[in-house]
Each structure stands twice: as C-alpha cells, then as structure tokens.
Amino acid sequence: MTSSPLRLARQPIRAVLAFAAGLCSAALCAQSADTIYAGGTVLTIDDANPVAEAVAVANGRILAVGSEAAVLTTADADTRHVDLAGRTLLPGFVDSHGHAYLIGLQAISANLLPPPDGQGRDIPSLQAQLAAWIEANPDTLARLGWIIGFGYDDSQLAERRHPTRQELDAISTEHPIVIIHQSGHLGVGNSKALTLAGITVESDNPPGGVIRREDGSRQPDGVLEEAAFFNLLLPFIGGLEDAMHDSLVVAGTQFAASFGYTTVQEGRAMQQSLDAMRRVAERGELTVDLVAYPDMLAVQPIDPSRSYKKRYRVGGVKLTIDGSPQGKTAYLSEPYFHPPHGLSMDYRGYGAIDEATVMASVERTFANGWQLLCHANGDAAIDQFIDAVRTARERHPDVEVRPVLIHGQTLRRDQVDALQELAIFPSLFPMHTFYWGDWHRESVLGPTRADNISPTGWLLERGMMFGSHHDAPVALPDSMRVLSATVTRRSRSGDILGPAHRVPVATALKALTLWPAWQHFEEDAKGSIEPGKLADFAVLSANPLEVPEDELERIVVEQTIKEDRVIYRR
C-alpha cells in the first residue's frame, strides 16, 4: 500500500454530491476527508451496501463509503490517499471470545503446540522444546523462576497420553515446570511445581477439579484438571512482578492485532490481570480496544462500563460452569465415547461449580444489569445455564444484558431453540472442527455427536446471530483459520465434520465483525463499514468471497488499522 496527497482541489459541491448519493449524513459531509482508501475491494458487511470501491475517513471515523468517484468528492488538498493495490478492506475483526492476557503468556512460553502451529508431536519433542526454551531464554527464566510450556495436546501426541511429572523432572528438578494443555483446562507439573503448590499424596481433589494419580496409588502423576490445575498456577502467577504482568497484556493485544483484530477480549480476568490491563491502558499503551470480563466468583468489586477509557473497559463478568470436551472434563448429559483412562463407561465429566452457584450467579448478573459470558461446553452444563437465564428473565423481564454462551460445543437442537427464546447470544468455536474434529469423532463424542459440535447450521435455520471465536491461547488468534473452519469444517485428517453446519463465507465474516460487535453492545460503532462508525479496518491479501473455500486459511492479514492509524503492518 502507498500513500500520497490527492491531487484534487476542494470541490464546492462535494457535500451536495455525497449527501445526494447517500454516502454520509449532512453533518458528516460538511467535513473533509483526512484519508481515502481506494484501489481495491471494500467489503462493508453492510447488507444495504455490501461492496464498495472506496472509503473516506475523518477524525478516526468513517465519513463516506461508495464508488471511488463519489467518495473523492469528500477530499481536499490535504487529504491522504491510500492505495489498496488490489487488496481487500474489511471492518476490523471483533474478538467474540479470547484471552488477551493469556495470549501474552503464550507468547513468552515454550511452544508445545502440535502441527501446524508447532512441533509437539510426541513426548520427546515436548522435552526437546522445553530444553531449547531454557537455553534460548535465560533472562526470562531468571525473571519468571519457572519453566513454562504452552499448548501440548495429548490427542495429537504419538503416545496419546499426557506427560508425567517424571518426564518433566528429566528436564529439570531445580526449577518448577508447568506445561499447559492446549485447552487451558489441564496441565502437568514436575515434582518441584507440585511441591510449591502443596500437592502431595495426602491432597484430596479440590471442588471442581481432579488430581490424577499413578496407577494403584494416591501419588500424583503430575496431571491436574480444572481447579486442581488452576491451583498449580497460583504460585507462578502470584510470583510475577507488575512489569511482567503488564508485558503480557501488551504482547497479547499486539499479537491479536497482527491477525486483524481491532477489538480484543480478555474473557476470564483475575485481579492481577485486571490491574495490569488498567495500568497498561492508563499509560496509553493499548493500540486496540480491550474488553475484560472478570471471573465473578474470584474478583471483587466489579464495575462494568459500556464506555472505554484509553481503549479499556470492563464489559461484564465471566462464569465457568464446566471444562473442556477435548480434555474430557466438560459436563455431558450422555457418557463420553471413550472415558479417560481408569474411569467407568458411564463417565460424563463434571461441573466446575454446583447448580445452586450457577443459579445464584446468573440471578446476580440480571439483578445488577451486568453482561454475562458463560463458559459451558457440555450439554448438561448448557442446560444449567439455560435454566438459570430463564429463571432470571422471569424475575427481571425488562433487563437487557445480552447474556452470552461461550463455546457451547455440544449444543443440542432443542437447546438452540431455548437460546433463541431467551435471547442468549451464542459465541461458538467452529475452529474445534479443525483442531479436534477427528478426536471428537474417534474418542470424545463418537461420530453422531461429533458431527454436531458448534452447530452453526441450526443457528442459520433460525436466522440467529452468532460469534465465531478463537479462544486464544487455546489456538492462535488466527482470524483466517477461524473463517476457514466456520465455512469448511474440515478436520486435520481432511474429513468434513457435520457438513450441514457449514456456512457461507459472507455469514462467517459477519460472525467475525458485525455480530460480535452487537454482542459487545458496540454495533453502532463497529462491525461494518458505514458512515459514522469507527475507522477500524483489516486489509487482506485476497477477497474471501472470491478465493476457493479450501484456500481461505491462506489469506494473509496485510495491515490492521485502528481509527485510521496503522497498528500492524505485515
């Protein structure tokens, strides 16, 4: 892309022509454009004007959209002309669900992800990655005091099991080691880490968590689920200096911006991450808008706002009812296809909290007028959420909080009807079909239930809006892989998981832009390229509506623009 002043004098009839063409309001047309973007395709995500040739921007907001000739009437001698050079301009992507702070943690950790995002193919390769990280990051290790690895996935390891504490002890017994499962709901600690967390042979399972044991013994094998795993992280997180917390916020938001996101979410914030996000914002170091949702069972006080202060706000609260289907901790109504090792065939997972806590928590959000993001993967957990919202709506019929179901991996068709009835916004995770589709079919849910994970087709049948998210750092915040998975539902092996749930590209783009903007109460300012909205854009190497669907993931984000300022350039 190139920039140069427009060789156009101010045109006296500019406002009249633009207003007559329906490009902008009379008040907006009285302004001159600071910047005009042209020379490519503009996908507006506005059904009334879906494709345009050019966009004019003034004071960080969209001034006019339409044909290049009409938009040029908003220019004067000082207007900057940006040539898209055949590329495609879209609204900046809005993060329907992710974890900006933890993306930063992922960025400083050893990469244990399986291909195509890493080299975590087997346990020896995990050990090699950890050893390489130690050698390459002595300063980070000195600051952290821990060896951290992120993204291993037992379903993709050759051994088809989790590493053990002894296999991590082979890396180091001097330093505590924790490796985080790609789901973020499980992990493994070496003996030193377990000792620091106070996890011993005498430790009982905490509520909502499991300490896995060596066969025939109470001795912890190093693998920890849910609450037990989060307890392992407490000594690590608690030992970080403020500067390190702050650097995670900066790294996470910048990494998300590199994939075209101009609004980023921290979807389960604790007090230390909230403090860090506030500090970074106050120093003016946020280049994207950041919306945080504190864990309502762990953080007090909570003061949500619909207004940003230096690009940061608390948008509402987060409630987590269950765990991860790929980690086999999600709470199902029917048993897992193959239960975890050592468990009975009627194993259905478990709740992270009890039903009474679910009911009381949802009631609290309606009573206070707080927006709620609710993590519920298993259909039994989703039932609890639906029942709680129904009860809360009966008690508070006039409260508008736009409750959000996060993930909803095993949504049943009847539950989709309930979401529509209760105006619950589904933020789904179709990228699961690529990363874990084969695992769901072979081990987690079996063929029939696996075909219906993230059932976007059932939403389309009912004309419902939805968000399509990345849940980073569970996966990379790769907007084009999100788009591809939502459209194709192609698994790692090349199978199509639930072809009836594939959606058109245009619909999938709405699930990355306009619909999550509505989810965040920001549809008047974001999500489409229309006059008056913020000049938040993503510039893509190709037009998603024109490339073959199987090549969507190869599209590259060339630039990310926030309010007419380039914040990422490839």
Coordinates of C-alpha atoms in Angstrom, one line a residue:
M1 CA 0.0 0.0 0.0
T2 CA 1.2 3.5 -0.8
S3 CA 0.2 6.9 0.5
S4 CA 0.2 10.3 -1.3
P5 CA -1.7 13.5 -1.2
L6 CA -4.7 13.6 -3.5
R7 CA -4.1 15.9 -6.4
L8 CA -7.6 17.3 -6.1
A9 CA -8.7 20.8 -5.1
R10 CA -11.5 21.3 -2.7
Q11 CA -14.8 20.9 -4.6
P12 CA -17.5 23.3 -3.6
I13 CA -20.3 20.8 -4.5
R14 CA -18.6 18.0 -2.6
A15 CA -21.2 17.9 0.3
V16 CA -24.1 18.1 -2.0
L17 CA -23.0 15.3 -4.3
A18 CA -22.0 13.0 -1.4
F19 CA -25.2 13.6 0.5
A20 CA -27.3 13.0 -2.6
A21 CA -25.5 9.7 -3.2
G22 CA -26.5 8.6 0.3
L23 CA -22.8 8.2 1.3
C24 CA -23.0 10.2 4.5
S25 CA -25.2 12.4 6.6
A26 CA -25.3 16.2 6.1
A27 CA -23.3 16.7 9.3
L28 CA -20.6 14.3 8.2
C29 CA -20.4 15.6 4.6
A30 CA -19.6 19.1 5.9
Q31 CA -16.2 17.7 6.8
S32 CA -13.2 17.0 4.5
A33 CA -11.7 13.5 4.5
D34 CA -8.4 13.0 6.3
T35 CA -7.8 9.8 4.4
I36 CA -9.4 8.0 1.4
Y37 CA -8.8 4.3 0.9
A38 CA -9.3 3.1 -2.7
G39 CA -7.8 0.9 -5.3
G40 CA -9.1 -2.4 -4.0
T41 CA -12.3 -4.1 -2.9
V42 CA -14.2 -2.9 0.2
L43 CA -16.4 -5.5 1.9
T44 CA -18.6 -3.4 4.1
I45 CA -20.6 -6.1 5.9
D46 CA -23.5 -3.7 5.4
D47 CA -26.3 -5.5 3.7
A48 CA -27.6 -2.2 2.3
N49 CA -24.3 -1.6 0.5
P50 CA -22.2 -4.8 0.7
V51 CA -19.4 -3.9 -1.7
A52 CA -17.8 -0.5 -2.3
E53 CA -14.8 0.9 -4.2
A54 CA -13.6 3.5 -1.6
V55 CA -13.9 4.7 2.0
A56 CA -13.3 8.2 3.3
V57 CA -12.3 8.8 6.9
A58 CA -12.3 11.9 9.1
N59 CA -11.2 12.2 12.7
G60 CA -10.9 8.5 13.1
R61 CA -14.5 7.8 11.9
I62 CA -15.9 6.7 8.5
L63 CA -17.1 9.7 6.5
A64 CA -18.3 8.2 3.3
V65 CA -18.5 4.8 1.5
G66 CA -19.3 4.1 -2.1
S67 CA -17.9 4.5 -5.6
E68 CA -14.4 5.9 -5.9
A69 CA -15.7 8.9 -7.9
A70 CA -18.3 9.8 -5.3
V71 CA -16.0 9.3 -2.3
L72 CA -13.4 11.5 -3.9
T73 CA -15.8 14.4 -3.6
T74 CA -15.1 14.5 0.2
A75 CA -11.4 15.3 -0.5
D76 CA -9.5 18.5 -0.3
A77 CA -5.8 19.4 -0.9
D78 CA -4.7 17.9 2.4
T79 CA -6.5 14.5 2.1
R80 CA -4.2 11.5 2.2
H81 CA -4.8 8.8 -0.5
V82 CA -4.1 5.2 0.5
D83 CA -3.9 2.8 -2.5
L84 CA -5.1 -0.6 -1.5
A85 CA -3.2 -2.0 -4.5
G86 CA -5.9 -4.6 -5.3
R87 CA -6.2 -5.9 -1.7
T88 CA -9.5 -6.2 0.2
L89 CA -10.5 -3.9 3.0
L90 CA -12.9 -5.2 5.7
P91 CA -14.1 -3.9 9.1
G92 CA -11.6 -4.7 11.9
F93 CA -12.3 -8.1 13.5
V94 CA -14.1 -8.1 16.8
D95 CA -13.0 -10.8 19.2
S96 CA -16.1 -12.8 20.2
H97 CA -14.1 -14.7 22.8
G98 CA -10.4 -14.9 23.7
H99 CA -7.9 -14.2 26.4
A100 CA -5.7 -11.3 25.6
Y101 CA -3.6 -11.6 28.8
L102 CA -3.0 -15.3 28.4
I103 CA -2.1 -14.8 24.7
G104 CA 0.8 -12.8 26.2
L105 CA 1.7 -15.7 28.4
Q106 CA 1.7 -18.0 25.4
A107 CA 4.0 -15.6 23.6
I108 CA 6.7 -15.9 26.2
S109 CA 6.3 -19.7 26.8
A110 CA 7.9 -22.7 25.1
N111 CA 5.7 -23.5 22.1
L112 CA 4.4 -27.1 22.6
L113 CA 1.5 -26.9 20.1
P114 CA 1.2 -29.8 17.6
P115 CA 1.5 -29.2 13.9
P116 CA 0.7 -27.0 12.0
D117 CA 1.2 -24.4 14.8
G118 CA 4.2 -26.1 16.5
Q119 CA 6.3 -29.3 16.7
G120 CA 4.6 -31.1 19.6
R121 CA 4.2 -34.5 18.0
D122 CA 5.3 -36.7 20.9
I123 CA 6.6 -36.5 24.5
P124 CA 10.3 -36.4 23.4
S125 CA 9.6 -33.5 21.1
L126 CA 7.9 -31.7 24.1
Q127 CA 11.0 -32.3 26.2
A128 CA 13.2 -31.0 23.4
Q129 CA 11.2 -27.8 23.0
L130 CA 11.4 -27.2 26.8
A131 CA 15.1 -27.7 26.8
A132 CA 15.5 -25.4 23.8
W133 CA 13.4 -22.8 25.5
I134 CA 15.6 -22.9 28.6
E135 CA 18.8 -22.4 26.5
A136 CA 17.3 -19.6 24.5
N137 CA 15.6 -17.7 27.3
P138 CA 17.9 -17.4 30.4
D139 CA 16.8 -13.9 31.2
T140 CA 13.1 -14.8 31.0
L141 CA 13.7 -17.9 33.2
A142 CA 15.5 -15.7 35.7
R143 CA 12.6 -13.3 35.8
L144 CA 9.9 -16.0 36.0
G145 CA 11.6 -18.5 38.1
W146 CA 9.6 -21.2 36.3
I147 CA 9.9 -23.1 33.1
I148 CA 6.6 -22.7 31.2
G149 CA 5.4 -24.5 28.1
F150 CA 2.1 -23.9 26.4
G151 CA -0.1 -25.9 24.0
Y152 CA 0.6 -29.6 24.3
D153 CA -2.3 -31.8 23.2
D154 CA -2.5 -35.4 24.3
S155 CA -4.9 -36.2 21.5
Q156 CA -2.2 -35.2 19.0
L157 CA 0.8 -36.9 20.7
A158 CA 2.0 -40.2 19.4
E159 CA 1.6 -41.7 22.8
R160 CA -2.0 -40.5 23.1
R161 CA -1.5 -39.6 26.8
H162 CA -0.3 -36.7 29.0
P163 CA 3.3 -36.4 30.0
T164 CA 4.1 -37.3 33.6
R165 CA 5.9 -35.4 36.4
Q166 CA 8.9 -37.8 36.0
E167 CA 9.1 -36.9 32.3
L168 CA 9.2 -33.2 33.2
D169 CA 11.7 -33.9 36.0
A170 CA 14.0 -35.2 33.3
I171 CA 14.2 -31.6 32.1
S172 CA 14.8 -30.0 35.5
T173 CA 14.4 -30.8 39.1
E174 CA 15.9 -27.4 40.1
H175 CA 13.2 -25.3 38.6
P176 CA 9.5 -25.8 38.8
I177 CA 8.0 -26.7 35.4
V178 CA 4.4 -26.4 34.3
I179 CA 3.1 -27.2 30.8
I180 CA -0.4 -26.1 29.9
H181 CA -2.7 -28.2 27.8
Q182 CA -4.0 -26.6 24.6
S183 CA -7.5 -26.4 26.1
G184 CA -6.2 -24.3 29.0
H185 CA -8.2 -26.6 31.4
L186 CA -5.5 -29.1 32.3
G187 CA -1.7 -29.2 32.7
V188 CA 1.2 -31.1 34.1
G189 CA 3.7 -30.1 36.8
N190 CA 7.0 -31.5 37.6
S191 CA 7.8 -32.6 41.2
K192 CA 9.1 -29.2 42.1
A193 CA 6.0 -27.4 40.9
L194 CA 3.7 -29.9 42.7
T195 CA 5.6 -29.2 45.9
L196 CA 5.3 -25.5 45.6
A197 CA 1.6 -25.8 45.1
G198 CA 1.3 -28.1 48.1
I199 CA 0.0 -31.0 46.1
T200 CA 1.1 -34.3 47.8
V201 CA 0.0 -37.9 48.2
E202 CA -2.3 -36.6 51.0
S203 CA -4.1 -34.0 48.9
D204 CA -7.7 -34.6 48.1
N205 CA -9.3 -33.4 44.9
P206 CA -10.5 -29.8 45.2
P207 CA -14.1 -29.0 44.3
G208 CA -14.4 -28.8 40.6
G209 CA -11.0 -30.4 39.9
V210 CA -9.1 -33.7 39.8
I211 CA -5.5 -34.6 40.8
R212 CA -4.7 -37.6 38.6
R213 CA -2.8 -40.4 40.3
E214 CA -0.3 -43.1 39.4
D215 CA -1.9 -46.4 38.9
G216 CA -2.8 -48.2 42.1
S217 CA -1.6 -45.3 44.2
R218 CA -2.6 -41.9 45.6
Q219 CA 0.7 -40.5 44.4
P220 CA 0.0 -37.6 42.0
D221 CA 1.3 -38.3 38.5
G222 CA 1.6 -34.6 37.6
V223 CA -1.6 -34.2 35.5
L224 CA -4.1 -31.8 37.0
E225 CA -7.6 -31.0 35.8
E226 CA -9.6 -27.8 36.2
A227 CA -9.5 -26.3 39.7
A228 CA -6.5 -28.5 40.7
F229 CA -4.6 -27.2 37.7
F230 CA -5.5 -23.6 38.4
N231 CA -4.2 -24.1 42.0
L232 CA -0.9 -25.1 40.5
L233 CA -0.7 -21.9 38.6
L234 CA -1.3 -19.7 41.7
P235 CA 2.4 -19.9 42.9
F236 CA 3.6 -19.0 39.4
I237 CA 1.2 -16.1 38.7
G238 CA 1.5 -14.8 42.2
G239 CA 5.3 -14.5 41.9
L240 CA 5.3 -12.3 38.8
E241 CA 6.3 -8.7 39.0
D242 CA 3.9 -6.0 37.8
A243 CA 6.2 -5.3 34.9
M244 CA 5.9 -8.9 33.7
H245 CA 2.1 -8.8 34.0
D246 CA 2.0 -5.6 32.0
S247 CA 4.2 -7.0 29.3
L248 CA 1.8 -10.0 28.9
V249 CA -1.0 -7.5 28.2
V250 CA 1.0 -5.6 25.6
A251 CA 2.3 -8.8 23.9
G252 CA -1.2 -10.4 23.8
T253 CA -3.0 -7.4 22.4
Q254 CA -0.3 -6.8 19.8
F255 CA -0.3 -10.4 18.7
A256 CA -4.1 -10.4 18.2
A257 CA -3.8 -7.1 16.2
S258 CA -1.5 -8.9 13.8
F259 CA -4.5 -11.1 12.8
G260 CA -6.7 -8.1 12.0
Y261 CA -8.4 -7.8 15.4
T262 CA -9.1 -4.2 16.5
T263 CA -11.3 -5.1 19.4
V264 CA -9.8 -7.8 21.7
Q265 CA -11.3 -9.6 24.7
E266 CA -9.9 -10.9 28.0
G267 CA -12.6 -13.4 28.6
R268 CA -11.8 -14.6 32.2
A269 CA -9.8 -11.9 34.0
M270 CA -8.4 -12.3 37.6
Q271 CA -7.4 -9.4 39.8
Q272 CA -3.7 -9.4 38.8
S273 CA -4.5 -9.4 35.0
L274 CA -7.2 -6.7 35.6
D275 CA -4.7 -4.5 37.4
A276 CA -2.2 -5.0 34.6
M277 CA -4.7 -4.1 31.9
R278 CA -5.7 -1.0 33.7
R279 CA -2.1 0.1 34.2
V280 CA -1.2 -0.5 30.5
A281 CA -4.3 1.4 29.4
E282 CA -3.6 4.4 31.8
R283 CA -0.1 4.7 30.2
G284 CA -1.7 4.8 26.7
E285 CA -0.1 1.6 25.6
L286 CA -3.1 -0.1 24.1
T287 CA -3.4 0.1 20.3
V288 CA -6.6 -1.9 20.2
D289 CA -9.8 -1.7 22.3
L290 CA -9.7 -4.2 25.1
V291 CA -12.8 -5.5 26.9
A292 CA -12.3 -7.5 30.1
Y293 CA -14.7 -9.9 31.8
P294 CA -13.6 -10.7 35.4
D295 CA -14.3 -14.1 36.9
M296 CA -17.3 -13.2 39.0
L297 CA -16.5 -15.9 41.6
A298 CA -13.0 -14.7 42.1
V299 CA -12.9 -10.9 41.7
Q300 CA -14.5 -8.1 43.8
P301 CA -15.6 -5.4 43.3
I302 CA -16.9 -5.5 39.7
D303 CA -17.8 -2.2 38.0
P304 CA -18.7 -2.8 34.3
S305 CA -19.0 0.0 31.8
R306 CA -20.1 0.5 28.2
S307 CA -17.5 3.3 27.7
Y308 CA -13.8 2.9 27.0
K309 CA -11.2 4.8 28.9
K310 CA -8.0 4.9 27.0
R311 CA -9.2 1.9 25.0
Y312 CA -10.0 -0.3 28.0
R313 CA -13.2 -1.2 29.8
V314 CA -14.7 -3.9 31.9
G315 CA -17.6 -5.2 29.8
G316 CA -19.3 -7.5 32.3
V317 CA -18.5 -10.8 34.1
K318 CA -17.4 -14.4 33.4
L319 CA -18.9 -17.6 34.8
T320 CA -17.4 -21.0 34.1
I321 CA -19.7 -24.0 34.6
D322 CA -17.6 -26.8 33.2
G323 CA -14.4 -27.7 31.4
S324 CA -13.1 -28.9 28.1
P325 CA -14.5 -31.6 25.8
Q326 CA -11.2 -32.4 24.2
G327 CA -9.7 -32.8 27.7
K328 CA -12.8 -34.8 28.7
T329 CA -13.8 -32.6 31.6
A330 CA -16.9 -31.0 30.0
Y331 CA -20.2 -31.9 31.7
L332 CA -22.3 -34.0 29.3
S333 CA -25.8 -35.5 29.6
E334 CA -24.6 -38.7 28.0
P335 CA -21.3 -40.6 28.6
Y336 CA -18.1 -39.9 26.8
F337 CA -17.5 -42.2 23.8
H338 CA -14.3 -43.4 25.4
P339 CA -13.8 -42.3 29.0
P340 CA -10.4 -41.2 30.4
H341 CA -8.0 -43.9 31.5
G342 CA -9.2 -45.7 34.6
L343 CA -12.8 -44.2 34.6
S344 CA -16.0 -46.1 34.1
M345 CA -18.0 -46.2 30.9
D346 CA -20.8 -44.0 32.4
Y347 CA -18.4 -41.1 33.0
R348 CA -20.0 -37.8 31.8
G349 CA -17.5 -35.3 33.1
Y350 CA -18.4 -32.9 35.9
G351 CA -19.3 -29.3 36.7
A352 CA -16.7 -26.8 37.8
I353 CA -19.4 -25.4 40.2
D354 CA -22.7 -26.7 41.5
E355 CA -26.1 -25.9 40.2
A356 CA -27.0 -23.7 43.1
T357 CA -24.0 -21.5 42.3
V358 CA -25.0 -21.3 38.7
M359 CA -28.5 -20.2 39.6
A360 CA -27.3 -17.6 42.1
S361 CA -24.6 -16.2 39.8
V362 CA -26.9 -15.7 36.8
E363 CA -29.5 -14.1 39.0
R364 CA -26.8 -11.7 40.3
T365 CA -25.9 -10.6 36.8
F366 CA -29.5 -9.8 35.9
A367 CA -30.1 -8.0 39.2
N368 CA -27.1 -5.8 38.7
G369 CA -27.6 -5.3 34.9
W370 CA -24.2 -6.9 34.1
Q371 CA -23.5 -8.7 30.9
L372 CA -22.5 -12.3 31.4
L373 CA -20.2 -14.5 29.4
C374 CA -20.9 -18.1 30.5
H375 CA -18.5 -20.9 29.6
A376 CA -20.5 -24.1 29.1
N377 CA -19.2 -26.8 26.8
G378 CA -21.1 -29.9 27.7
D379 CA -24.9 -30.0 27.1
A380 CA -25.5 -30.8 30.8
A381 CA -23.7 -27.5 31.7
I382 CA -25.6 -25.7 28.9
D383 CA -28.9 -27.0 30.5
Q384 CA -27.9 -25.4 33.8
F385 CA -27.2 -22.1 32.1
I386 CA -30.4 -22.1 30.1
D387 CA -32.5 -22.9 33.3
A388 CA -30.7 -20.1 35.2
V389 CA -31.3 -17.5 32.5
R390 CA -35.0 -18.5 32.2
T391 CA -35.5 -18.0 35.9
A392 CA -33.6 -14.7 36.0
R393 CA -35.5 -13.3 33.0
E394 CA -38.8 -14.2 34.7
R395 CA -37.6 -12.1 37.7
H396 CA -36.1 -9.3 35.7
P397 CA -38.1 -9.1 32.4
D398 CA -37.0 -5.6 31.4
V399 CA -33.3 -6.1 32.0
E400 CA -31.2 -6.1 28.7
V401 CA -27.9 -7.7 29.4
R402 CA -27.3 -9.8 26.2
P403 CA -26.1 -12.9 28.0
V404 CA -23.5 -14.9 26.0
L405 CA -23.0 -18.7 25.8
I406 CA -19.3 -19.3 25.3
H407 CA -18.2 -22.4 23.3
G408 CA -21.5 -24.4 23.5
Q409 CA -19.6 -27.3 21.8
T410 CA -22.3 -29.9 22.4
L411 CA -25.4 -27.8 21.9
R412 CA -28.4 -29.9 21.2
R413 CA -31.1 -28.8 18.7
D414 CA -33.6 -28.2 21.5
Q415 CA -31.1 -26.0 23.3
V416 CA -30.7 -23.9 20.2
D417 CA -34.5 -23.2 20.4
A418 CA -34.0 -22.2 24.0
L419 CA -31.2 -19.8 23.2
Q420 CA -33.4 -18.1 20.6
E421 CA -36.3 -17.9 23.1
L422 CA -34.2 -16.4 25.8
A423 CA -32.1 -14.1 23.6
I424 CA -28.8 -15.8 24.6
F425 CA -26.1 -14.9 22.1
P426 CA -24.1 -18.0 21.1
S427 CA -20.3 -17.4 20.8
L428 CA -19.3 -20.7 19.2
F429 CA -15.9 -22.3 18.5
P430 CA -16.1 -23.9 15.0
M431 CA -12.3 -23.9 14.9
H432 CA -12.7 -27.0 17.1
T433 CA -13.6 -28.9 13.9
F434 CA -10.1 -28.5 12.6
Y435 CA -8.1 -28.9 15.7
W436 CA -10.1 -31.7 17.5
G437 CA -12.7 -32.8 15.0
D438 CA -11.1 -36.2 14.5
W439 CA -10.5 -36.6 18.2
H440 CA -14.2 -35.8 18.9
R441 CA -15.3 -38.4 16.4
E442 CA -12.9 -41.2 17.5
S443 CA -12.7 -40.7 21.2
V444 CA -14.7 -37.8 22.8
L445 CA -18.2 -37.9 21.5
G446 CA -18.4 -40.6 18.8
P447 CA -19.5 -40.0 15.1
T448 CA -23.1 -38.8 15.6
R449 CA -22.5 -36.2 18.4
A450 CA -19.2 -35.1 16.9
D451 CA -20.9 -34.1 13.6
N452 CA -23.0 -31.6 15.6
I453 CA -20.3 -29.7 17.6
S454 CA -20.6 -26.0 17.2
P455 CA -23.9 -26.4 15.3
T456 CA -23.9 -23.2 13.3
G457 CA -26.3 -24.7 10.8
W458 CA -29.0 -24.9 13.4
L459 CA -28.5 -21.3 14.2
L460 CA -28.8 -20.3 10.5
E461 CA -32.0 -22.3 10.2
R462 CA -33.5 -19.9 12.8
G463 CA -31.9 -16.7 11.4
M464 CA -29.8 -16.2 14.6
M465 CA -26.7 -14.2 15.0
F466 CA -23.6 -15.8 16.4
G467 CA -19.9 -15.2 17.1
S468 CA -17.1 -17.4 15.8
H469 CA -14.1 -17.2 18.1
H470 CA -10.5 -18.4 18.5
D471 CA -10.3 -18.7 22.3
A472 CA -6.6 -17.9 22.1
P473 CA -4.3 -19.0 23.6
V474 CA -6.2 -22.3 23.2
A475 CA -5.5 -21.8 19.5
L476 CA -3.6 -19.0 17.8
P477 CA -5.8 -15.9 17.3
D478 CA -5.7 -16.6 13.6
S479 CA -8.8 -14.9 12.1
M480 CA -8.4 -16.6 8.7
R481 CA -8.3 -20.0 10.3
V482 CA -11.4 -19.1 12.2
L483 CA -13.0 -18.1 8.9
S484 CA -11.9 -21.2 7.2
A485 CA -13.1 -23.6 9.9
T486 CA -16.5 -21.8 10.1
V487 CA -17.0 -22.2 6.4
T488 CA -15.4 -25.6 5.7
R489 CA -15.5 -27.6 9.0
R490 CA -12.5 -29.6 7.7
S491 CA -10.6 -31.6 10.3
R492 CA -6.9 -32.3 10.4
S493 CA -7.4 -35.5 8.5
G494 CA -9.4 -33.8 5.8
D495 CA -12.8 -35.0 6.8
I496 CA -15.8 -32.7 6.9
L497 CA -17.3 -32.7 10.3
G498 CA -21.0 -32.0 10.1
P499 CA -21.4 -30.7 6.5
A500 CA -24.9 -29.4 7.4
H501 CA -23.3 -26.9 9.7
R502 CA -21.1 -25.2 7.1
V503 CA -22.0 -21.6 6.5
P504 CA -21.4 -19.2 3.6
V505 CA -18.3 -17.0 3.6
A506 CA -20.4 -13.8 3.9
T507 CA -22.1 -15.2 7.0
A508 CA -18.8 -16.3 8.6
L509 CA -17.5 -12.8 8.0
K510 CA -20.4 -11.4 10.0
A511 CA -19.6 -13.8 12.8
L512 CA -16.1 -12.1 13.0
T513 CA -17.3 -8.5 12.7
L514 CA -20.9 -7.2 13.0
W515 CA -22.4 -9.9 15.1
P516 CA -19.7 -9.8 17.9
A517 CA -19.9 -6.0 17.8
W518 CA -23.6 -6.5 18.7
Q519 CA -22.6 -9.0 21.3
H520 CA -20.4 -6.3 23.0
F521 CA -23.2 -3.6 22.7
E522 CA -21.0 -1.8 20.1
E523 CA -22.9 -2.4 16.9
D524 CA -23.4 1.4 16.4
A525 CA -19.6 2.0 16.3
K526 CA -18.1 -1.2 14.9
G527 CA -18.5 -4.3 12.8
S528 CA -19.3 -2.8 9.4
I529 CA -18.0 0.0 7.2
E530 CA -20.7 2.6 7.4
P531 CA -20.6 6.4 7.8
G532 CA -20.3 7.4 11.5
K533 CA -18.6 4.2 12.6
L534 CA -15.0 3.9 13.7
A535 CA -12.4 3.6 11.0
D536 CA -11.3 0.2 12.2
F537 CA -10.1 -2.0 9.3
A538 CA -8.3 -5.2 8.3
V539 CA -6.6 -5.3 5.0
L540 CA -6.4 -8.8 3.5
S541 CA -4.2 -10.2 0.7
A542 CA -7.3 -11.5 -1.2
N543 CA -11.0 -11.3 -1.2
P544 CA -12.6 -14.1 0.9
L545 CA -15.7 -14.0 -1.3
E546 CA -13.7 -14.9 -4.4
V547 CA -11.0 -17.4 -3.3
P548 CA -11.8 -21.1 -3.2
E549 CA -13.1 -22.1 0.2
D550 CA -10.3 -24.5 0.8
E551 CA -7.8 -21.7 0.4
L552 CA -9.4 -19.3 2.9
E553 CA -6.8 -20.1 5.6
R554 CA -4.0 -19.0 3.2
I555 CA -5.3 -15.4 3.1
V556 CA -3.0 -13.1 4.9
V557 CA -3.7 -10.0 7.0
E558 CA -1.5 -7.3 5.5
Q559 CA -2.4 -4.4 7.7
T560 CA -4.6 -3.7 10.8
I561 CA -5.9 -0.1 11.1
K562 CA -7.4 1.3 14.3
E563 CA -9.3 4.6 13.8
D564 CA -7.3 5.4 10.7
R565 CA -3.9 4.6 12.2
V566 CA -1.9 1.6 11.1
I567 CA -1.2 -0.6 14.2
Y568 CA 0.1 -3.6 12.4
R569 CA 1.9 -3.9 9.1
R570 CA 3.0 -7.3 7.7

